[in-house]
Amino acid sequence: MAKSTATSRRRFLGGAAVAGVATIAMPQVSRAQTVTLKMQSGFGPTDILSDYGRDYVSKVNAMGGGRLKIDFLNSGAVVKPFSVMDATSTGVLDANWSVPAYWYGKHRAASLFGTGPVYGTNADQFMSWFYYGGGDKLYRELTQDTLKLNVVGFFSFAMPTQPLGWFKKPINGPEDLKGLKYRTVGLASNVMQAMGASVAQLPGPEILPAMEKGVIDAFEFNNPTSDSRFGAQDVAKNYYLGSYHQASEAIEVVFNKGKYDGLAKEQQELLRIAVQATSADGGWKASDIYSNDLQTLITKHGVQVKRTPVSVFKAQLAAWDKVIGEISGDSAQGPMIKKILESQKAYAKRVAFYSINNEADFKSAYEHYFGPMKV
């Protein structure tokens, strides 16, 4: 009898141990259900900027352990490119992969998160400001508090300085920009208008048709790869590198706040870390692909690649001064704009001082081995 009791007790304890394991594991049941987020791109399906979005999705899906998945939708699949922020806020989309310049019509401060004035810092340093200089808090204030958007946003992939763009005729100075019908977006449109251009704000897929129909005379989009993939070289042959109109832009990764807040903490962290991983990987990929495609434009398509004239850079800075004065003086939007600009300018003064003074003279090193730059 004692032996039977002992055996029964062991069986009970063993069963309890198993039950205990089952009890501990039960919270994992809901977690085991796959959460699928619908993310739409703001860029064309063949654009390399969408490729970076697919890279991000691949990283999330690979690390999601079967419990978190993103479906990446092409531009226009659900809404038009300039409507992805509204669609994400209202829950029509769970997320989007785009840029703030596409929704800066809501508030011109949005353009300061990627298409703003240049104080001496580049796109990598813009990212530094966002994540370590208080930019993320200002972004939340703008999107959630000021505009009442139901979103959570991050920034990924610091874009190399965007070229001045494509022109049918050579640009020898700022006077050649006057009267041109030019495509750009965000506050860059204000800058180019201040320089005398007539600006059309168009999403990427609409640029080439507009150029072919004469709706625009010149345009910028983003980089040699994006530009060549949609056929820029077929409508213009003068390509000017370097500009202050969009010198420090980055990709905006936005989630519907309700959807994001409903995720497990580790899933939220996975989305955030994947943003950073994609940012680093995108920069490395861009150096390789952009440089290769630029050479193809020169050697295969006969594109005349030139450095933007110094006089145009100076005129752009003067135009930025004018634009900053105008938008900062706006009674409704000015206070938020001033707050962001002051933060960016203070950060740039410190960071650019270090960076510019510490940077090696890479041009001299290049010319030492390869001869004078022919651009």
PDB file of C-alpha atoms in Angstrom, residues 165-169 180-183 202 205-220 230-238:
ATOM      1  CA  GLY A 165      19.238  65.801 -62.324  1.00  0.00           C
ATOM      2  CA  TRP A 166      18.613  65.407 -66.008  1.00  0.00           C
ATOM      3  CA  PHE A 167      18.517  68.247 -68.523  1.00  0.00           C
ATOM      4  CA  LYS A 168      18.027  68.447 -72.266  1.00  0.00           C
ATOM      5  CA  LYS A 169      20.473  71.357 -72.443  1.00  0.00           C
ATOM      6  CA  LEU A 180      12.645  75.511 -66.728  1.00  0.00           C
ATOM      7  CA  LYS A 181       9.734  73.179 -65.989  1.00  0.00           C
ATOM      8  CA  TYR A 182      11.434  70.970 -63.401  1.00  0.00           C
ATOM      9  CA  ARG A 183      10.297  67.950 -61.409  1.00  0.00           C
ATOM     10  CA  LEU A 202       5.315  63.983 -59.548  1.00  0.00           C
ATOM     11  CA  PRO A 205       6.425  56.422 -62.405  1.00  0.00           C
ATOM     12  CA  GLU A 206       4.956  59.658 -63.844  1.00  0.00           C
ATOM     13  CA  ILE A 207       8.267  61.378 -64.619  1.00  0.00           C
ATOM     14  CA  LEU A 208       9.174  59.822 -67.959  1.00  0.00           C
ATOM     15  CA  PRO A 209       5.747  60.302 -69.581  1.00  0.00           C
ATOM     16  CA  ALA A 210       5.777  63.936 -68.416  1.00  0.00           C
ATOM     17  CA  MET A 211       9.213  64.441 -69.932  1.00  0.00           C
ATOM     18  CA  GLU A 212       8.190  62.834 -73.218  1.00  0.00           C
ATOM     19  CA  LYS A 213       5.052  64.985 -73.476  1.00  0.00           C
ATOM     20  CA  GLY A 214       6.913  68.199 -72.667  1.00  0.00           C
ATOM     21  CA  VAL A 215       5.075  68.706 -69.359  1.00  0.00           C
ATOM     22  CA  ILE A 216       8.541  69.076 -67.805  1.00  0.00           C
ATOM     23  CA  ASP A 217      11.903  70.071 -69.316  1.00  0.00           C
ATOM     24  CA  ALA A 218      14.138  68.591 -66.639  1.00  0.00           C
ATOM     25  CA  PHE A 219      13.902  66.483 -63.513  1.00  0.00           C
ATOM     26  CA  GLU A 220      15.624  64.876 -60.607  1.00  0.00           C
ATOM     27  CA  PHE A 230      12.963  54.035 -65.764  1.00  0.00           C
ATOM     28  CA  GLY A 231      14.782  55.302 -68.843  1.00  0.00           C
ATOM     29  CA  ALA A 232      16.043  58.768 -67.952  1.00  0.00           C
ATOM     30  CA  GLN A 233      18.877  58.362 -70.459  1.00  0.00           C
ATOM     31  CA  ASP A 234      16.324  58.061 -73.268  1.00  0.00           C
ATOM     32  CA  VAL A 235      14.872  61.541 -72.746  1.00  0.00           C
ATOM     33  CA  ALA A 236      17.924  63.589 -71.706  1.00  0.00           C
ATOM     34  CA  LYS A 237      21.700  63.315 -71.964  1.00  0.00           C
ATOM     35  CA  ASN A 238      23.002  65.943 -69.521  1.00  0.00           C
TER      36      ASN A 238
END
